[in-house]
Coordinates of C-alpha atoms in Angstrom, one line a residue:
M150 CA 91.4 94.3 55.4
T151 CA 88.7 92.5 57.5
N152 CA 87.3 89.0 57.8
L153 CA 83.8 90.4 57.0
S154 CA 82.7 89.8 53.4
P155 CA 82.3 93.1 51.5
E156 CA 78.6 92.4 50.9
T157 CA 77.9 91.7 54.6
L158 CA 80.0 94.6 55.7
Q159 CA 78.2 97.2 53.5
K160 CA 74.8 95.8 54.6
D161 CA 75.7 96.0 58.3
L162 CA 77.1 99.5 58.0
K163 CA 74.0 100.8 56.2
R164 CA 71.9 99.7 59.2
I165 CA 73.9 101.8 61.7
P166 CA 72.0 105.0 62.8
G167 CA 73.8 108.3 63.0
L168 CA 73.2 108.6 66.7
P169 CA 75.4 108.6 69.8
G170 CA 76.3 105.2 71.3
V171 CA 78.8 102.5 71.9
Y172 CA 80.3 100.0 69.4
R173 CA 82.0 96.6 70.1
F174 CA 84.2 94.7 67.7
F175 CA 84.4 90.8 68.0
D176 CA 86.9 88.2 66.8
E177 CA 86.3 84.7 65.5
A178 CA 86.2 83.3 69.1
G179 CA 83.5 85.8 70.1
H180 CA 85.9 87.8 72.3
I181 CA 85.5 91.6 72.4
L182 CA 88.5 93.2 70.6
Y183 CA 87.7 96.8 71.2
V184 CA 85.0 99.0 72.8
G185 CA 84.5 102.6 71.6
K186 CA 82.0 105.5 71.8
A187 CA 80.8 107.9 69.2
K188 CA 78.8 111.0 68.7
D189 CA 77.7 109.5 65.3
L190 CA 77.9 105.7 65.3
K191 CA 77.5 105.4 61.5
K192 CA 80.4 107.7 60.7
R193 CA 82.7 106.3 63.4
V194 CA 82.3 102.6 62.8
S195 CA 82.4 103.1 59.0
S196 CA 85.7 104.9 59.3
Y197 CA 87.5 101.8 60.4
F198 CA 86.6 100.0 57.1
Q199 CA 87.0 102.9 54.7
R200 CA 90.3 104.6 55.7
T201 CA 93.4 103.6 53.9
Q202 CA 95.8 105.2 56.3
L203 CA 95.2 103.1 59.5
S204 CA 97.8 102.9 62.2
P205 CA 99.5 99.5 62.5
R206 CA 97.7 98.8 65.7
I207 CA 94.2 99.6 64.3
E208 CA 95.1 97.7 61.1
R209 CA 96.0 94.6 63.1
M210 CA 92.7 94.9 65.0
V211 CA 90.5 95.4 61.9
K212 CA 92.0 92.2 60.3
R213 CA 90.6 90.2 63.2
I214 CA 87.1 91.6 63.2
I215 CA 84.4 89.1 62.4
R216 CA 81.4 91.1 63.6
F217 CA 80.4 94.2 65.5
E218 CA 77.5 95.3 67.8
I219 CA 76.2 98.7 68.6
T220 CA 74.2 100.2 71.5
V221 CA 72.4 103.5 70.9
T222 CA 72.3 105.9 73.9
R223 CA 70.3 109.0 74.4
T224 CA 73.3 111.3 74.9
E225 CA 77.1 111.3 74.5
T226 CA 77.4 111.3 78.3
E227 CA 75.5 108.0 78.5
A228 CA 77.8 106.6 75.8
L229 CA 80.8 107.6 77.7
I230 CA 79.7 105.9 80.9
L231 CA 78.6 102.8 79.1
E232 CA 82.0 102.6 77.3
N233 CA 83.8 103.0 80.6
N234 CA 81.8 100.2 82.2
L235 CA 82.2 97.8 79.3
I236 CA 86.0 98.3 79.1
K237 CA 86.4 97.5 82.8
E238 CA 84.1 94.5 82.5
H239 CA 85.7 92.9 79.4
S240 CA 89.3 94.2 79.3
P241 CA 89.4 94.3 75.5
P242 CA 93.0 93.8 74.2
F243 CA 93.0 96.9 71.9
N244 CA 91.7 99.2 74.6
I245 CA 94.0 100.9 77.1
L246 CA 92.9 99.7 80.5
F247 CA 94.4 101.0 83.8
R248 CA 94.1 99.1 87.0
D249 CA 90.8 99.8 88.6
D250 CA 92.1 101.0 91.9
K251 CA 89.9 103.2 94.1
S252 CA 91.3 101.9 97.4
Y253 CA 92.9 105.2 98.2
P254 CA 93.6 105.8 101.8
Y255 CA 91.9 108.8 103.5
L256 CA 92.6 110.6 106.7
M257 CA 89.5 110.2 108.9
V258 CA 88.5 112.3 111.9
S259 CA 85.7 110.4 113.6
G260 CA 82.4 111.8 114.8
H261 CA 83.1 110.7 118.4
D262 CA 82.8 113.2 121.3
Y263 CA 86.6 113.0 121.5
P264 CA 87.3 112.5 117.8
R265 CA 89.8 109.9 116.7
L266 CA 92.4 110.4 114.0
A267 CA 93.1 107.5 111.7
S268 CA 94.0 106.2 108.2
Y269 CA 90.9 104.8 106.5
R270 CA 89.9 102.8 103.4
G271 CA 86.5 101.6 102.6
K272 CA 82.9 102.9 102.6
V273 CA 82.2 106.4 103.8
D274 CA 80.4 106.9 107.1
R275 CA 78.6 110.2 107.0
R276 CA 79.2 110.7 110.8
N277 CA 82.9 111.1 110.2
R278 CA 85.0 113.6 108.2
Y279 CA 87.4 112.5 105.5
F280 CA 90.4 114.2 104.0
G281 CA 92.2 113.1 100.9
P282 CA 92.4 111.0 99.0
F283 CA 96.1 110.4 99.6
P284 CA 98.2 108.7 96.8
N285 CA 99.6 106.1 99.2
S286 CA 99.6 105.0 102.8
W287 CA 103.0 106.7 103.5
A288 CA 101.4 110.1 102.7
V289 CA 98.6 109.4 105.2
R290 CA 101.0 108.2 107.9
N291 CA 103.1 111.3 107.4
S292 CA 100.0 113.5 107.9
V293 CA 98.9 111.6 110.9
Q294 CA 102.3 112.0 112.5
I295 CA 102.2 115.7 111.8
L296 CA 98.8 116.1 113.4
Q297 CA 99.9 113.9 116.4
K298 CA 103.0 116.0 116.9
V299 CA 101.3 119.4 116.6
F300 CA 97.7 118.9 117.9
R301 CA 98.2 115.6 119.9
L302 CA 94.9 114.0 118.8
R303 CA 94.1 110.4 119.8
T304 CA 94.5 107.5 117.3
C305 CA 93.3 104.6 119.5
E306 CA 90.1 102.8 118.7
D307 CA 87.0 103.7 120.7
S308 CA 87.0 100.4 122.6
V309 CA 90.6 101.1 123.8
F310 CA 89.8 104.8 124.6
K311 CA 86.9 104.1 126.9
N312 CA 88.7 101.4 128.9
R313 CA 92.0 103.1 129.6
S314 CA 92.9 103.8 133.2
R315 CA 96.2 105.5 132.6
P316 CA 97.9 107.4 129.7
C317 CA 99.5 105.3 126.9
L318 CA 103.0 105.4 125.4
L319 CA 101.9 108.0 122.9
H320 CA 101.2 110.5 125.7
Q321 CA 104.6 109.9 127.2
I322 CA 106.3 110.8 123.9
H323 CA 104.1 113.9 123.5
R324 CA 102.0 112.5 120.6
C325 CA 98.6 112.4 122.4
S326 CA 97.0 114.7 125.0
A327 CA 95.4 111.6 126.8
P328 CA 91.8 112.7 126.8
C329 CA 91.0 109.1 127.7
V330 CA 91.9 109.8 131.3
G331 CA 90.8 113.4 131.5
M332 CA 94.2 115.1 131.1
L333 CA 92.3 117.9 129.4
S334 CA 88.7 118.9 129.1
K335 CA 86.3 118.1 126.3
D336 CA 86.3 121.8 125.2
Q337 CA 90.1 121.9 125.1
Y338 CA 90.3 118.8 123.0
S339 CA 87.5 120.0 120.7
Q340 CA 89.5 123.2 120.2
D341 CA 92.6 121.1 119.2
V342 CA 90.4 119.1 116.8
Q343 CA 89.0 122.3 115.1
Q344 CA 92.5 123.6 114.6
A345 CA 93.6 120.3 113.1
L346 CA 90.6 120.4 110.7
R347 CA 91.5 123.9 109.6
F348 CA 95.0 122.8 109.0
L349 CA 93.8 119.9 106.8
E350 CA 91.6 122.3 104.9
G351 CA 94.7 124.4 104.1
D352 CA 94.1 127.3 106.5
H353 CA 97.7 127.1 107.8
Q354 CA 98.5 130.7 108.5
A355 CA 95.2 131.3 110.3
V356 CA 95.9 128.3 112.6
L357 CA 99.3 129.7 113.4
A358 CA 97.8 133.1 114.2
D359 CA 95.2 131.6 116.5
L360 CA 97.9 129.6 118.3
E361 CA 99.9 132.7 118.9
V362 CA 96.9 134.6 120.3
E363 CA 96.1 131.6 122.6
M364 CA 99.7 131.4 123.8
E365 CA 99.6 135.2 124.7
E366 CA 96.3 134.8 126.6
H367 CA 97.8 131.9 128.7
S368 CA 100.9 133.9 129.3
V369 CA 99.0 137.0 130.5
A370 CA 96.9 134.8 132.8
M371 CA 100.2 133.4 134.2
E372 CA 99.3 129.9 133.0
F373 CA 102.9 129.4 131.9
E374 CA 102.7 125.6 131.6
M375 CA 99.9 125.9 129.0
A376 CA 101.7 128.7 127.3
A377 CA 104.8 126.5 126.9
I378 CA 102.7 123.7 125.4
I379 CA 101.2 126.2 122.8
R380 CA 104.7 127.6 122.2
D381 CA 105.9 124.1 121.3
R382 CA 103.0 123.5 119.0
I383 CA 103.7 126.7 117.2
A384 CA 107.3 125.7 116.8
D385 CA 106.3 122.2 115.5
L386 CA 103.8 123.6 113.0
S387 CA 106.2 126.3 111.8
S388 CA 108.8 123.6 111.3
V389 CA 106.4 121.4 109.3
L390 CA 105.3 124.3 107.1
Q391 CA 109.0 125.3 106.5
Q392 CA 109.9 121.7 105.5
Q393 CA 107.0 121.7 103.0
A394 CA 107.5 125.2 101.7
M395 CA 108.2 123.9 98.2
D396 CA 105.0 121.8 98.2
V397 CA 102.5 124.3 99.6
V398 CA 100.5 126.9 97.7
A399 CA 98.7 129.9 99.1
D400 CA 95.9 129.2 101.6
G401 CA 92.6 128.4 100.0
E402 CA 93.9 127.5 96.4
G403 CA 91.9 124.3 96.6
D404 CA 92.5 120.8 95.3
V405 CA 94.5 119.9 92.2
D406 CA 95.5 116.7 90.4
I407 CA 98.5 116.8 88.1
L408 CA 98.6 114.1 85.3
A409 CA 101.7 113.4 83.2
A410 CA 101.7 110.7 80.5
E411 CA 104.9 109.2 79.2
I412 CA 105.8 106.5 76.7
M413 CA 109.2 104.7 76.7
D414 CA 110.3 101.6 74.8
G415 CA 106.7 100.6 74.3
N416 CA 105.8 101.0 77.9
I417 CA 103.1 103.5 79.1
C418 CA 102.9 105.3 82.4
V419 CA 100.6 108.0 83.8
N420 CA 101.9 109.7 86.9
L421 CA 99.2 111.2 89.2
A422 CA 100.2 113.8 91.8
M423 CA 97.7 115.0 94.3
V424 CA 97.3 118.4 96.0
R425 CA 94.7 118.7 98.8
G426 CA 94.2 121.7 101.0
G427 CA 97.1 123.4 99.4
R428 CA 99.6 120.5 100.3
H429 CA 101.3 118.3 97.8
L430 CA 100.6 114.8 99.2
G431 CA 102.8 112.8 96.8
D432 CA 102.3 111.0 93.6
R433 CA 101.6 107.5 92.2
A434 CA 102.5 105.8 88.9
Y435 CA 99.9 103.9 86.9
F436 CA 100.6 101.4 84.2
P437 CA 98.0 100.0 81.8
R438 CA 96.9 96.5 82.6
G439 CA 97.5 93.7 80.0
I440 CA 98.9 95.9 77.3
K441 CA 102.3 97.0 76.0
A442 CA 102.6 99.5 73.3
S443 CA 104.8 98.2 70.5
P444 CA 106.9 100.7 68.7
D445 CA 104.3 100.9 65.9
A446 CA 101.3 101.1 68.2
T447 CA 101.1 104.9 67.8
Y448 CA 99.5 105.6 71.2
H449 CA 99.6 109.4 71.8
P450 CA 99.9 110.8 75.3
S451 CA 96.6 112.7 74.8
E452 CA 94.8 109.5 74.1
I453 CA 96.3 107.9 77.1
L454 CA 95.4 110.8 79.4
E455 CA 91.9 111.0 78.1
T456 CA 91.4 107.2 78.8
F457 CA 93.0 107.5 82.3
I458 CA 90.8 110.4 83.3
Q459 CA 87.7 108.6 82.1
Q460 CA 88.5 105.3 83.9
H461 CA 90.0 106.9 87.0
Y462 CA 87.4 109.5 87.9
L463 CA 84.2 108.4 86.1
D464 CA 83.4 105.5 88.4
I465 CA 79.8 105.6 89.7
D466 CA 80.4 102.6 92.0
T467 CA 83.2 104.1 94.0
N468 CA 82.7 104.2 97.8
A469 CA 84.5 107.5 98.1
E470 CA 82.8 110.8 98.0
P471 CA 83.1 112.0 94.4
S472 CA 83.8 115.5 95.6
T473 CA 86.9 114.4 97.4
L474 CA 88.2 112.0 94.8
L475 CA 87.8 114.5 91.9
P476 CA 89.4 117.9 92.4
S477 CA 88.3 121.1 90.7
V478 CA 91.4 121.4 88.6
L479 CA 93.2 118.8 86.5
I480 CA 96.7 119.8 85.2
T481 CA 98.0 117.8 82.2
N482 CA 101.3 117.6 80.4
V483 CA 99.6 117.6 77.0
A484 CA 96.7 119.5 75.7
L485 CA 93.4 117.7 75.6
K486 CA 90.9 119.2 73.2
G487 CA 87.9 118.2 71.0
D488 CA 84.3 117.1 71.4
S489 CA 85.1 114.0 73.4
I490 CA 87.0 116.0 76.0
D491 CA 84.1 118.4 76.3
V492 CA 81.7 115.5 76.9
L493 CA 84.1 114.0 79.4
L494 CA 84.4 117.2 81.4
Q495 CA 80.6 117.6 81.4
S496 CA 80.2 114.1 82.7
L497 CA 82.8 114.7 85.4
T498 CA 81.1 117.9 86.5
E499 CA 77.8 116.1 86.8
H500 CA 79.3 113.3 88.7
S501 CA 81.2 115.4 91.2
T502 CA 78.7 118.3 91.6
R503 CA 81.6 120.7 91.0
K504 CA 82.9 122.3 87.8
V505 CA 86.0 120.5 86.6
Q506 CA 88.7 122.6 84.8
L507 CA 91.5 121.2 82.5
L508 CA 94.7 123.2 82.6
H509 CA 97.6 122.8 80.3
Q510 CA 100.9 124.9 80.5
P511 CA 100.2 126.2 84.1
Q512 CA 102.3 128.9 85.7
G513 CA 104.0 129.3 89.0
Q514 CA 103.7 126.5 91.5
G515 CA 101.6 124.4 89.1
K516 CA 104.4 124.5 86.5
Y517 CA 106.8 123.2 89.1
W518 CA 104.4 120.4 90.1
L519 CA 103.9 119.4 86.4
S520 CA 107.6 119.3 85.8
M521 CA 108.0 117.1 88.8
A522 CA 105.2 114.8 87.7
E523 CA 106.8 114.4 84.2
G524 CA 110.1 113.6 85.8
N525 CA 108.6 111.0 88.1
A526 CA 106.7 109.4 85.2
K527 CA 110.0 108.9 83.3
I528 CA 111.8 107.5 86.4
A529 CA 108.9 105.1 87.1
L530 CA 109.1 103.9 83.5
L531 CA 112.9 103.3 83.7
R532 CA 112.4 101.3 86.9
R533 CA 109.5 99.3 85.4
I534 CA 111.6 98.4 82.4
S535 CA 114.6 97.3 84.6
E536 CA 112.3 95.2 86.9
T537 CA 112.7 91.9 85.1
G538 CA 113.9 88.5 86.3
G539 CA 112.7 86.0 88.9
Q540 CA 112.8 87.7 92.3
L541 CA 112.1 91.2 90.9
A542 CA 109.2 89.9 89.0
R543 CA 107.7 88.4 92.2
V544 CA 108.2 91.6 94.1
R545 CA 106.6 93.6 91.3
A546 CA 103.7 91.2 91.1
L547 CA 103.1 91.6 94.9
A548 CA 103.3 95.4 94.7
D549 CA 100.7 95.4 91.9
V550 CA 98.3 92.9 93.5
L551 CA 98.3 94.8 96.9
N552 CA 98.5 98.3 95.3
L553 CA 101.7 99.1 97.1
D554 CA 103.0 102.4 96.0
L555 CA 106.8 102.4 95.8
E556 CA 109.2 104.6 94.0
H557 CA 111.5 101.6 93.7
L558 CA 111.1 98.0 94.5
D559 CA 114.2 98.1 96.6
Q560 CA 112.2 100.2 99.1
L561 CA 109.7 97.4 99.8
R562 CA 110.1 96.1 103.4
I563 CA 108.0 93.2 104.6
E564 CA 108.0 91.9 108.2
C565 CA 106.4 88.5 108.9
F566 CA 105.4 87.0 112.2
D567 CA 104.9 83.3 113.2
I568 CA 104.1 81.6 116.5
S569 CA 105.5 78.2 117.4
H570 CA 105.2 75.9 120.4
T571 CA 104.7 72.2 121.3
S572 CA 101.5 71.6 123.2
G573 CA 101.9 75.0 124.8
E574 CA 105.5 74.5 125.8
A575 CA 108.4 76.8 124.9
T576 CA 106.3 79.3 123.0
Q577 CA 108.3 81.5 120.7
A578 CA 107.5 84.1 118.1
S579 CA 109.6 84.9 115.1
C580 CA 109.9 88.0 113.0
V581 CA 111.7 87.7 109.7
V582 CA 112.4 90.7 107.4
F583 CA 112.4 90.9 103.6
A584 CA 114.0 94.1 102.2
K585 CA 116.1 95.1 99.2
N586 CA 114.6 92.2 97.3
E587 CA 115.9 89.5 99.6
M588 CA 115.6 88.0 103.1
Q589 CA 117.6 90.0 105.7
S590 CA 118.7 87.3 108.1
S591 CA 120.7 89.8 110.2
E592 CA 117.4 91.5 111.1
Y593 CA 115.5 88.3 112.1
R594 CA 114.3 88.4 115.7
R595 CA 112.9 85.8 118.1
F596 CA 110.7 86.7 121.0
N597 CA 110.3 84.5 124.1
I598 CA 106.6 84.6 125.0
T599 CA 105.9 84.7 128.7
G600 CA 103.0 85.3 131.0
I601 CA 100.4 83.6 128.8
T602 CA 98.3 80.4 129.0
G603 CA 100.1 77.7 127.1
G604 CA 98.9 77.3 123.5
D605 CA 97.2 80.8 123.5
D606 CA 98.4 81.9 120.0
Y607 CA 96.2 85.0 120.2
A608 CA 97.9 86.3 123.4
A609 CA 101.3 85.4 121.9
M610 CA 100.6 87.4 118.8
R611 CA 99.4 90.3 120.8
Q612 CA 102.6 90.2 122.9
V613 CA 105.1 90.0 120.0
L614 CA 103.4 92.7 118.0
T615 CA 103.2 95.1 121.0
R616 CA 106.9 94.5 121.8
R617 CA 108.0 94.9 118.2
Y618 CA 106.1 98.1 117.4
S619 CA 105.6 99.8 120.7
N620 CA 108.2 102.4 119.6
Y621 CA 106.8 102.7 116.1
Q622 CA 106.8 106.5 116.1
E623 CA 110.5 106.5 116.6
I624 CA 111.5 103.9 113.9
P625 CA 113.5 105.4 111.1
P626 CA 111.5 105.7 107.8
E627 CA 113.7 103.2 106.0
K628 CA 113.0 100.6 108.7
L629 CA 109.2 101.0 108.6
P630 CA 107.4 98.1 107.0
H631 CA 105.2 98.5 104.0
L632 CA 103.6 95.2 104.8
V633 CA 103.2 93.1 107.9
L634 CA 102.4 89.5 107.2
I635 CA 100.6 87.5 109.9
D636 CA 100.8 83.7 109.5
G637 CA 97.3 82.9 110.6
G638 CA 93.6 83.3 110.0
K639 CA 91.0 85.8 111.0
G640 CA 91.6 85.5 114.8
Q641 CA 95.3 86.3 114.6
V642 CA 94.6 89.1 112.1
E643 CA 92.0 90.7 114.4
I644 CA 94.5 90.7 117.2
A645 CA 97.0 92.5 114.9
R646 CA 94.3 95.0 114.0
Q647 CA 93.7 95.7 117.7
V648 CA 97.4 96.2 118.5
F649 CA 97.9 98.5 115.5
S650 CA 94.9 100.5 116.4
E651 CA 96.1 100.9 120.0
L652 CA 99.5 102.0 118.8
G653 CA 98.2 104.4 116.1
I654 CA 99.6 102.4 113.2
D655 CA 97.9 102.1 109.8
I656 CA 95.9 98.9 109.8
G657 CA 96.2 98.8 106.0
L658 CA 99.7 97.3 106.5
I659 CA 98.3 94.1 107.9
V660 CA 97.9 91.0 105.6
G661 CA 96.9 87.7 107.1
V662 CA 98.0 84.5 105.3
A663 CA 95.5 81.8 106.1
K664 CA 96.6 78.3 105.3
G665 CA 94.9 76.4 102.5
E666 CA 93.9 72.8 102.7
D667 CA 96.9 70.6 103.7
R668 CA 99.0 73.7 103.8
K669 CA 99.4 73.5 100.0
V670 CA 101.0 76.6 98.4
G671 CA 98.4 78.2 96.1
L672 CA 95.4 77.6 98.3
E673 CA 96.2 80.4 100.8
T674 CA 93.8 83.2 101.4
L675 CA 95.0 86.8 102.0
I676 CA 93.0 88.5 104.7
F677 CA 92.7 92.3 105.2
V678 CA 91.3 94.3 108.0
D679 CA 90.9 97.7 106.3
G680 CA 87.7 96.9 104.4
R681 CA 89.2 95.1 101.4
E682 CA 87.8 91.7 100.4
S683 CA 89.8 88.5 101.1
L684 CA 91.9 87.5 98.1
I685 CA 92.9 84.1 96.7
L686 CA 95.8 84.5 94.2
G687 CA 96.1 81.0 92.9
Q688 CA 99.0 78.6 92.5
D689 CA 100.6 80.3 89.5
S690 CA 100.7 83.7 91.2
Q691 CA 104.2 85.3 91.3
A692 CA 103.0 87.4 94.2
L693 CA 101.9 84.4 96.2
M694 CA 105.2 82.6 95.6
L695 CA 107.0 85.5 97.3
I696 CA 104.5 85.6 100.2
A697 CA 104.8 81.8 100.7
H698 CA 108.5 82.1 100.7
I699 CA 108.5 84.7 103.4
R700 CA 105.9 82.9 105.4
D701 CA 107.8 79.6 105.3
E702 CA 111.0 81.4 106.3
A703 CA 109.2 82.8 109.4
H704 CA 107.9 79.4 110.2
R705 CA 111.3 77.8 109.8
F706 CA 113.0 80.4 112.0
A707 CA 110.3 80.0 114.7
I708 CA 110.5 76.2 114.7
T709 CA 114.3 76.3 115.0
G710 CA 114.2 78.6 118.0
M711 CA 111.3 76.7 119.6
R712 CA 113.1 73.4 119.3
A713 CA 116.3 74.8 120.9
K714 CA 114.4 76.4 123.7
R715 CA 112.4 73.3 124.3
A716 CA 115.5 71.1 124.5
K717 CA 117.2 73.5 126.9
T718 CA 114.0 73.8 129.0
R719 CA 113.6 70.1 129.3
T720 CA 117.2 69.4 130.1
V721 CA 117.5 72.2 132.7
S722 CA 114.2 71.0 134.2
R723 CA 115.6 67.5 134.5
L724 CA 118.6 68.9 136.4
E725 CA 116.3 70.8 138.7
E726 CA 114.2 67.7 139.4
I727 CA 117.2 66.0 141.1
E728 CA 116.8 66.1 144.9
G729 CA 119.7 67.9 146.4
I730 CA 120.3 70.2 143.4
G731 CA 119.4 73.7 144.4
A732 CA 120.1 77.0 142.6
K733 CA 123.7 77.3 143.9
R734 CA 124.8 73.8 143.0
R735 CA 123.1 74.1 139.6
Q736 CA 125.0 77.3 138.9
K737 CA 128.3 75.6 140.0
L738 CA 127.7 72.7 137.6
L739 CA 126.8 74.9 134.7
A740 CA 129.8 77.1 135.3
R741 CA 132.2 74.2 135.6
F742 CA 131.1 72.4 132.4
G743 CA 130.1 75.4 130.3
G744 CA 126.4 74.7 130.2
I745 CA 123.8 71.9 130.5
K746 CA 125.3 70.0 127.5
G747 CA 128.7 69.8 129.3
V748 CA 127.0 68.5 132.4
A749 CA 125.2 65.8 130.5
N750 CA 128.5 64.7 128.9
A751 CA 130.5 64.6 132.2
S752 CA 131.5 61.4 133.8
I753 CA 130.7 60.6 137.5
E754 CA 134.4 61.3 138.4
E755 CA 134.2 64.7 136.7
L756 CA 131.0 65.5 138.5
L757 CA 132.6 64.7 141.8
S758 CA 135.2 67.4 141.1
V759 CA 132.5 70.1 141.6
E760 CA 132.3 71.6 145.1
G761 CA 129.3 70.3 147.0
I762 CA 128.7 67.3 144.8
S763 CA 128.9 64.0 146.7
S764 CA 129.3 60.6 145.1
T765 CA 125.7 59.8 145.7
L766 CA 124.6 63.1 144.1
A767 CA 127.0 62.6 141.2
E768 CA 125.5 59.2 140.4
Q769 CA 121.9 60.7 140.6
I770 CA 122.9 63.4 138.2
Y771 CA 124.5 60.9 135.8
R772 CA 121.4 58.6 135.8
Q773 CA 119.0 61.6 135.4
L774 CA 120.8 62.9 132.3
H775 CA 121.5 59.6 130.5

């Protein structure tokens, strides 16, 4: 039953106190097999070696135990926290371990005199206000676009805001009120901000009522232009609320998370749906890391959910405000009961400074949300199971490493940029597209870079990104990239951050691919600009293989275009250097022979056939091009 001798086992078990604490089981190599907590350590640890009806999974574990260690704690809550930290630190093979991902995006309203609206990840700055968390960057982007459309708040960085001399593109398409150039007063802008904040807090109907009163006041004062603007805002907001009618609860019903655990063919999934300020923000599927439940593993959804809640919410090191990460109500698709759940709820309440309630079998809107979460968990499992094979495995690995939230891998769209030139000559930028799990050559684009100092890669990168995404707000959803790869180091990535900030685009999309030593695949560093640490994946990483493939394709496409442009530039310039060949004669030559290549292949006699070309000039042309 165990590798421990009966004498040693009984002796060790007798020494265990009947107190709360944490226990750890070790194998022959000294690796931790399992970490657990207990109200009574003596009873809990002894049960593993005295029961005859062990589940197959536990029986396999017990057979490998060589020794165990215990740590006594003052309370069950302390034991819970210690267990949580040890599981995350050691990743024991017989524990369920979900990916430690607290990099949720938030919607930030800055503390500036003219507050800025932005997607944000990272450490909280108390001068700003944060709303969320959102399950994915798409949900934040959608909310930002709603607020831009209805309240026209600025999204540009402060450095851009204070240096503008005329309104930007977003003002032209009615997505910003242009406070940067005084298009409205500070009080007017502040009023728009307050209405946006109330909307984010779920006070939707009151905001609509205030807007209607404001429109009436402007109309009575014969300020018809302002009345028309408010009228359009009411129409936009009403449209948004109508579109989201199925996802909105009554004003003031607070924040809710809906958790659904499902097991299918040995695979485990927890689907987390988030409701904040009465709005359903979307959901996200989580899969345990480094574990697959075999058919005899006997995991139960209640065990999975308890583990997920513990690991997901009880993280004392999170940068987010606990009160925003943890809602007051958790709805689950299975009942969670027992002493351990009571301890967990007590710990969560202490951690978040708000009472946390578990709810099973909800009614009304909650019932609909739970049903949707269960359905999405099953769909996510089916897709996970089907995502096998070379290319799909690489895409899945990349989605996991970068925490990309996708309903299906086919949705992933990556755009990659590269700059190429020769000593500053014939600078070209390339954009290649990866979508539907393969390169989309028909969507590749080249950009001729003009008006910059030769060799200035930073200016070239700024120009190509601005040209590519200047109409970002109008791009169809299926054409919006989930990831923008920049072939370059911190300098190029910083330029990308500036451009995205100016255009109101989520900077979390940007990933720089800094070359390793000698450009060897596997030594690259991934660089982020949204607060995440740089990442080195290693030569064996499936995710890096995909990134390297896309990066190399962008480089190849840029080099090909650059060489063709350089050859054309050099040949045409050689023609222009011939004395006596002006614009008109050059055009006649190119038209007669179908381009510069035809001119270069023409004989002297053929050149003489062109109007305005003398024998002397024909000989000069021939010598220059040969």
